[in-house]
Short mmCIF file of C-alpha atoms in Angstrom, two decimals:
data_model
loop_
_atom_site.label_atom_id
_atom_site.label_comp_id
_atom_site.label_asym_id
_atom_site.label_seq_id
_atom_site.Cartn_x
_atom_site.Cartn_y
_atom_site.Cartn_z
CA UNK A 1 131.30 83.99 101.27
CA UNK A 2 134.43 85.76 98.86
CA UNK A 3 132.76 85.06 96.22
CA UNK A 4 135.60 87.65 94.41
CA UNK A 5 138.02 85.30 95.33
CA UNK A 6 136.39 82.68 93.66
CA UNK A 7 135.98 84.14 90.77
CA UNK A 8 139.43 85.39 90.94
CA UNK A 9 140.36 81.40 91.10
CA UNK A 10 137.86 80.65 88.58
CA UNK A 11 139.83 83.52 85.87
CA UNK A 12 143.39 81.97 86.85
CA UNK A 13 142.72 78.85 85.51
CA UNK A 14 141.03 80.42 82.05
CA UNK A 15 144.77 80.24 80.22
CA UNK A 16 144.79 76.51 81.04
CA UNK A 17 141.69 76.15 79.01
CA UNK A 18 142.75 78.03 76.23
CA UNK A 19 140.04 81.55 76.87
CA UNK A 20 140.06 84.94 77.51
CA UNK A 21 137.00 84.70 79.68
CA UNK A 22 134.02 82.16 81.18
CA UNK A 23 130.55 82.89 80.61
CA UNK A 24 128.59 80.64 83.31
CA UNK A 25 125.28 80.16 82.69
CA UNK A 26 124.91 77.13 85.78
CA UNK A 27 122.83 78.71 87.78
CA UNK A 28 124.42 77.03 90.93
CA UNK A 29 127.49 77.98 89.67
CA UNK A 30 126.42 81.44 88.85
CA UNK A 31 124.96 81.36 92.87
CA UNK A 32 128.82 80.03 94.28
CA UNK A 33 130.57 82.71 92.46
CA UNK A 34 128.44 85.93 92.39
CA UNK A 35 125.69 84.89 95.20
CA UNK A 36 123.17 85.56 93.01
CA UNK A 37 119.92 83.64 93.53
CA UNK A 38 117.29 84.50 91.47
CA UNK A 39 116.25 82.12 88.33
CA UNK A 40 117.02 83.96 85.66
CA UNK A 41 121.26 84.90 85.25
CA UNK A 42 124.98 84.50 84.17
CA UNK A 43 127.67 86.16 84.84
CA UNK A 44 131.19 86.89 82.64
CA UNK A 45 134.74 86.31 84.47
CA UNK A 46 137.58 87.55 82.88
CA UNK A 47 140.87 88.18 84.87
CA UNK A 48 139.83 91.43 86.52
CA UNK A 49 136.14 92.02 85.40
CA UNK A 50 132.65 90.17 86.23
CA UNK A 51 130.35 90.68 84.63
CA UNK A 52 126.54 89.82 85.72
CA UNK A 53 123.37 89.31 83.57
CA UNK A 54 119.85 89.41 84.93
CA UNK A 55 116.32 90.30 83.51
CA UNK A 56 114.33 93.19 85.64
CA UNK A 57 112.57 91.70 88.16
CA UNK A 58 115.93 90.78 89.80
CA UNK A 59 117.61 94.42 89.27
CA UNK A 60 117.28 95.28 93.05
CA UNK A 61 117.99 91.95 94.46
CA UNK A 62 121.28 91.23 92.20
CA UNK A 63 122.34 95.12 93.30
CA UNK A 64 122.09 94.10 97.09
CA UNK A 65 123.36 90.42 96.32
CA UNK A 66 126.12 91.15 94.45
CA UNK A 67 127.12 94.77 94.91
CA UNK A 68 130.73 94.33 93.46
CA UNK A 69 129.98 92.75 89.23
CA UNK A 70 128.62 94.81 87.19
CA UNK A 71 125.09 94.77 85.92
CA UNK A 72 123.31 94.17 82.88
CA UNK A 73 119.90 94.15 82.54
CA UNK A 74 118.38 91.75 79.76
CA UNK A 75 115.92 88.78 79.54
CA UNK A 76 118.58 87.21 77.56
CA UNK A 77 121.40 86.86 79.34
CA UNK A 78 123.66 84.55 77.96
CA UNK A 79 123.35 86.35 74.63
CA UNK A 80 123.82 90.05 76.34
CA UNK A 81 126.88 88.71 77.73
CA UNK A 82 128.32 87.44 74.46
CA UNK A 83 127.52 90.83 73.28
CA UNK A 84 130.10 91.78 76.50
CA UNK A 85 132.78 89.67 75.31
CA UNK A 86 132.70 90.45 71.35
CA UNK A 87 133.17 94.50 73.15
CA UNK A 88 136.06 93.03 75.05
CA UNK A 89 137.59 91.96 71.67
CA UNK A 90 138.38 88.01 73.52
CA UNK A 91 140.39 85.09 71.55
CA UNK A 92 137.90 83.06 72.65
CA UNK A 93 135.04 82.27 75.27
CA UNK A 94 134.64 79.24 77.36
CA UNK A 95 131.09 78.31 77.78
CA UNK A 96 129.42 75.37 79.95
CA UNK A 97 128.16 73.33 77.13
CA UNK A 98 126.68 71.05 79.52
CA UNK A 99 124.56 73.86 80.99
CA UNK A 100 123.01 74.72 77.99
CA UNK A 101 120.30 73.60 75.15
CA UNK A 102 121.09 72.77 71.80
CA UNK A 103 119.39 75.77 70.84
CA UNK A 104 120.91 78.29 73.20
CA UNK A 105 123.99 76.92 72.17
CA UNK A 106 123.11 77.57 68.15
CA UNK A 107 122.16 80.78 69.57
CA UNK A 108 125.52 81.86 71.08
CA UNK A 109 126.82 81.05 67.82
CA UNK A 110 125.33 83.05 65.74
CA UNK A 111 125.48 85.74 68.13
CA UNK A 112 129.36 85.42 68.72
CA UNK A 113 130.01 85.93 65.17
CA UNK A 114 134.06 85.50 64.66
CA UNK A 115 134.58 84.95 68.51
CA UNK A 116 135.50 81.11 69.49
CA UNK A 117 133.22 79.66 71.74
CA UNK A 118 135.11 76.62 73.62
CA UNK A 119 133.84 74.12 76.32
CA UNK A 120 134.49 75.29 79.85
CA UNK A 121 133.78 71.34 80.80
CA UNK A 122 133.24 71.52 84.28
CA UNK A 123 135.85 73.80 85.54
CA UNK A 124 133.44 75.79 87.94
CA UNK A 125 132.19 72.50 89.38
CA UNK A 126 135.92 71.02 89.73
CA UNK A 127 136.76 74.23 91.83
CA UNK A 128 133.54 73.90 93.99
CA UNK A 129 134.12 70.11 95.17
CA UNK A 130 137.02 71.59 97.76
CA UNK A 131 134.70 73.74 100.28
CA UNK A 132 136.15 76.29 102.34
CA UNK A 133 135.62 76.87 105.98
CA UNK A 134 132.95 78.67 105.81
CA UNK A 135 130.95 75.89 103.07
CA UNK A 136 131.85 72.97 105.81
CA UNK A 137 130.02 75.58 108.32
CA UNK A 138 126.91 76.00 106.41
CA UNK A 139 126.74 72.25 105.35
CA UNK A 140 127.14 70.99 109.06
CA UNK A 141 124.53 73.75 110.34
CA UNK A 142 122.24 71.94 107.59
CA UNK A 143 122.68 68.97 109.18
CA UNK A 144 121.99 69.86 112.80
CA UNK A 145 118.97 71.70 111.32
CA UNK A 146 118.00 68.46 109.83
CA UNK A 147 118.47 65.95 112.50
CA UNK A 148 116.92 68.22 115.26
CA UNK A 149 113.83 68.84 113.31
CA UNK A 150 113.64 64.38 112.99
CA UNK A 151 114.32 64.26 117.05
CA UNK A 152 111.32 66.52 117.56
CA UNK A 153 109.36 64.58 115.25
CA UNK A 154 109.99 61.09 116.96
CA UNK A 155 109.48 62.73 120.29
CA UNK A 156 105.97 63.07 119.10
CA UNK A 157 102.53 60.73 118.16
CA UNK A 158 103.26 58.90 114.90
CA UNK A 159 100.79 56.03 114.84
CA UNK A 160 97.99 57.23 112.83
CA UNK A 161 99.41 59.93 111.27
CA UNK A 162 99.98 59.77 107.59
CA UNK A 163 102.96 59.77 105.79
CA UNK A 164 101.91 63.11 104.30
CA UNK A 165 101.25 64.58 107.50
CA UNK A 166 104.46 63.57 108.92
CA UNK A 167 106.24 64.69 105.85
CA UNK A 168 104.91 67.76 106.00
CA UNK A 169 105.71 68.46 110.17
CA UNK A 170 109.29 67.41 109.54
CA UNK A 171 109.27 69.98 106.70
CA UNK A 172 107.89 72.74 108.95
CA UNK A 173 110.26 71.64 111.29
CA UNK A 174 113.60 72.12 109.13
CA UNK A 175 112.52 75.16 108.32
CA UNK A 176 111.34 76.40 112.39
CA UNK A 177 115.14 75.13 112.84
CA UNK A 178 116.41 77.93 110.53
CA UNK A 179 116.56 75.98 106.55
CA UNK A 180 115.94 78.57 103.71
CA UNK A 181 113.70 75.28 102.65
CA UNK A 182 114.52 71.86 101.55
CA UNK A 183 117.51 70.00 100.02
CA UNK A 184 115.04 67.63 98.30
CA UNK A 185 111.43 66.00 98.79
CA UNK A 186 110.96 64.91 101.52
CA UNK A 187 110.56 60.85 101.45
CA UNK A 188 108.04 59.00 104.40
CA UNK A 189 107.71 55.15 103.70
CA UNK A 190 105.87 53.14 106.14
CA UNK A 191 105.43 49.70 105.57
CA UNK A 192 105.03 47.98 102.42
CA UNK A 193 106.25 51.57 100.85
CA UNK A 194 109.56 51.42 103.24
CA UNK A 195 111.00 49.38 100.63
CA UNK A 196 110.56 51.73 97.26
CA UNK A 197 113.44 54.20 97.79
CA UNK A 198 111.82 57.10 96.37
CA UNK A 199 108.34 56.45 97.57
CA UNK A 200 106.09 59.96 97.54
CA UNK A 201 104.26 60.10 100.74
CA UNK A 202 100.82 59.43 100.88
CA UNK A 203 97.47 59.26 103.19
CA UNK A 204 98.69 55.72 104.56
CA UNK A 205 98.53 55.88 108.20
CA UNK A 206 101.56 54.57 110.15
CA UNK A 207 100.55 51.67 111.86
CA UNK A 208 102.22 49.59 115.27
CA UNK A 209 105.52 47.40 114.01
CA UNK A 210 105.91 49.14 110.65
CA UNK A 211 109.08 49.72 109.52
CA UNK A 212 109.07 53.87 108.23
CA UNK A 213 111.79 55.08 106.38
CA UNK A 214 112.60 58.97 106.52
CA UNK A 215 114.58 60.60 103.58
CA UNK A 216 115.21 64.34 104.19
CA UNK A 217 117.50 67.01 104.90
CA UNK A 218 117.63 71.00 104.87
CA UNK A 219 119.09 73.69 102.56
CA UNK A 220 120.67 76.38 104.00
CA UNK A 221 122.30 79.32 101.91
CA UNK A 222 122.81 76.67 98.90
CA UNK A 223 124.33 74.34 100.69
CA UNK A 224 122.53 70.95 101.55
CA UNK A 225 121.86 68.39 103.68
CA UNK A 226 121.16 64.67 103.26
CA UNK A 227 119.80 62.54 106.16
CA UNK A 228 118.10 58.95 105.94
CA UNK A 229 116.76 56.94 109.04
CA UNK A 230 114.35 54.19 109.39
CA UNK A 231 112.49 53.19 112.58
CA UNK A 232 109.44 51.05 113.89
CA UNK A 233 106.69 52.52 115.22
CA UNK A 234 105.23 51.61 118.22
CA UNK A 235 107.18 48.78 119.66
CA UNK A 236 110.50 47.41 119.45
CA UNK A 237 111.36 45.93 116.50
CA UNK A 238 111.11 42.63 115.51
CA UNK A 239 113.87 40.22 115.06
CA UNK A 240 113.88 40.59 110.99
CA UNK A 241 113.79 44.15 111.25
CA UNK A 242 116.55 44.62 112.81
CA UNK A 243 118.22 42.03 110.41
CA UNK A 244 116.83 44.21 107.50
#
């Protein structure tokens, strides 16, 4: 991933939004322009400076993630990178109201003292819905991770198994298949619970003729899948099934 060029793209577009600079507190959009993944960050853009903001415990990993921003290490980090800007003497800052409490938001405030804070909207998020070559890559890998893991699954036994159980071998097999883990909870209907869309598996055993609905799908490097099928288990289906 460049992640420099995006950031690059993301500073080129700061004039049209009236700031000096974007502090981006998203943490997915923190991830698609630094590659940062811990839980705790932000990072600064300016034209020609980043500017990255974790606590401690991610010091080494943010180093090896994202070896060309600079570093600053503080629990706080939207506020320590205010503190960046004011030294930078800005106009103004854009910030991702969306992203952030009421409070945080009162917080910046007070901590920007004469410094504008403006809405960013969703500028980040407008530049990630075009992926590049190497996003379409990682999203269709995803979904080959995804669908192989279900044709192993059906290959196997499923009357008697639970929807838990099978929930939890399709999981195991995502992430045998190569997913850093899962784009979302994994959904196993059978039966009567086919028909609640977001139905939480549980110890109902699949039985012969049930309909079973799978909702599932891998993540890999941020980027996810999103795969739903529904069979019947144990013999062909029945005339209304297939009209369902």
């Amino acid at each position: 991933m460049d992640h420099a060029a995006r950031r690059a793209a993301t500073a080129a577009r700061l004039a049209d939004l009236d700031v000096d600079a974007a502090l981006v507190t998203d943490l997915i959009n923190v991830r698609y322009l630094t590659g940062f993944t811990g839980s705790n960050g932000a990072v600064l853009v300016a034209p020609g400076r980043a500017v990255l903001a974790t606590d401690s415990r991610y010091t080494v990993q943010a180093g090896r993630q994202c070896p060309d921003v600079e570093l600053v290490t503080e629990r706080e980090v939207a506020e320590a990178l205010v503190d960046v800007a004011r030294g930078m003497g800005l106009d103004a800052l854009g910030v991702e109201e969306h992203a952030l409490t009421v409070e945080l938001h009162r917080r910046l405030l007070a901590r920007a003292g004469g410094l504008p804070l403006r809405d960013l909207g969703r500028a980040v998020e407008a530049q990630r819905v075009v992926k590049d070559d190497d996003e379409l890559e990682l999203l269709r890998l995803a979904c080959a991770m995804s669908t192989t893991a279900l044709e192993g699954l059906l290959d196997g036994p499923l009357l008697g198994r639970t929807e838990r159980e099978v929930a939890d071998d399709l999981e195991r097999r995502m992430k045998d298949a190569g997913a850093e883990g899962l784009a979302f909870p994994t959904i196993v209907g059978a039966g009567e619970n086919s028909a609640v869309p977001h139905h939480e598996p549980t110890d109902r055993p699949l039985q012969r003729g049930d309909l079973v609905v799978v909702d599932f799908g891998a993540r890999l490097a941020g980027y996810h899948a999103d795969c739903t099928r529904t069979v019947v288990v144990g013999r062909e289906p029945a005339g209304w099934q297939r009209d369902v």
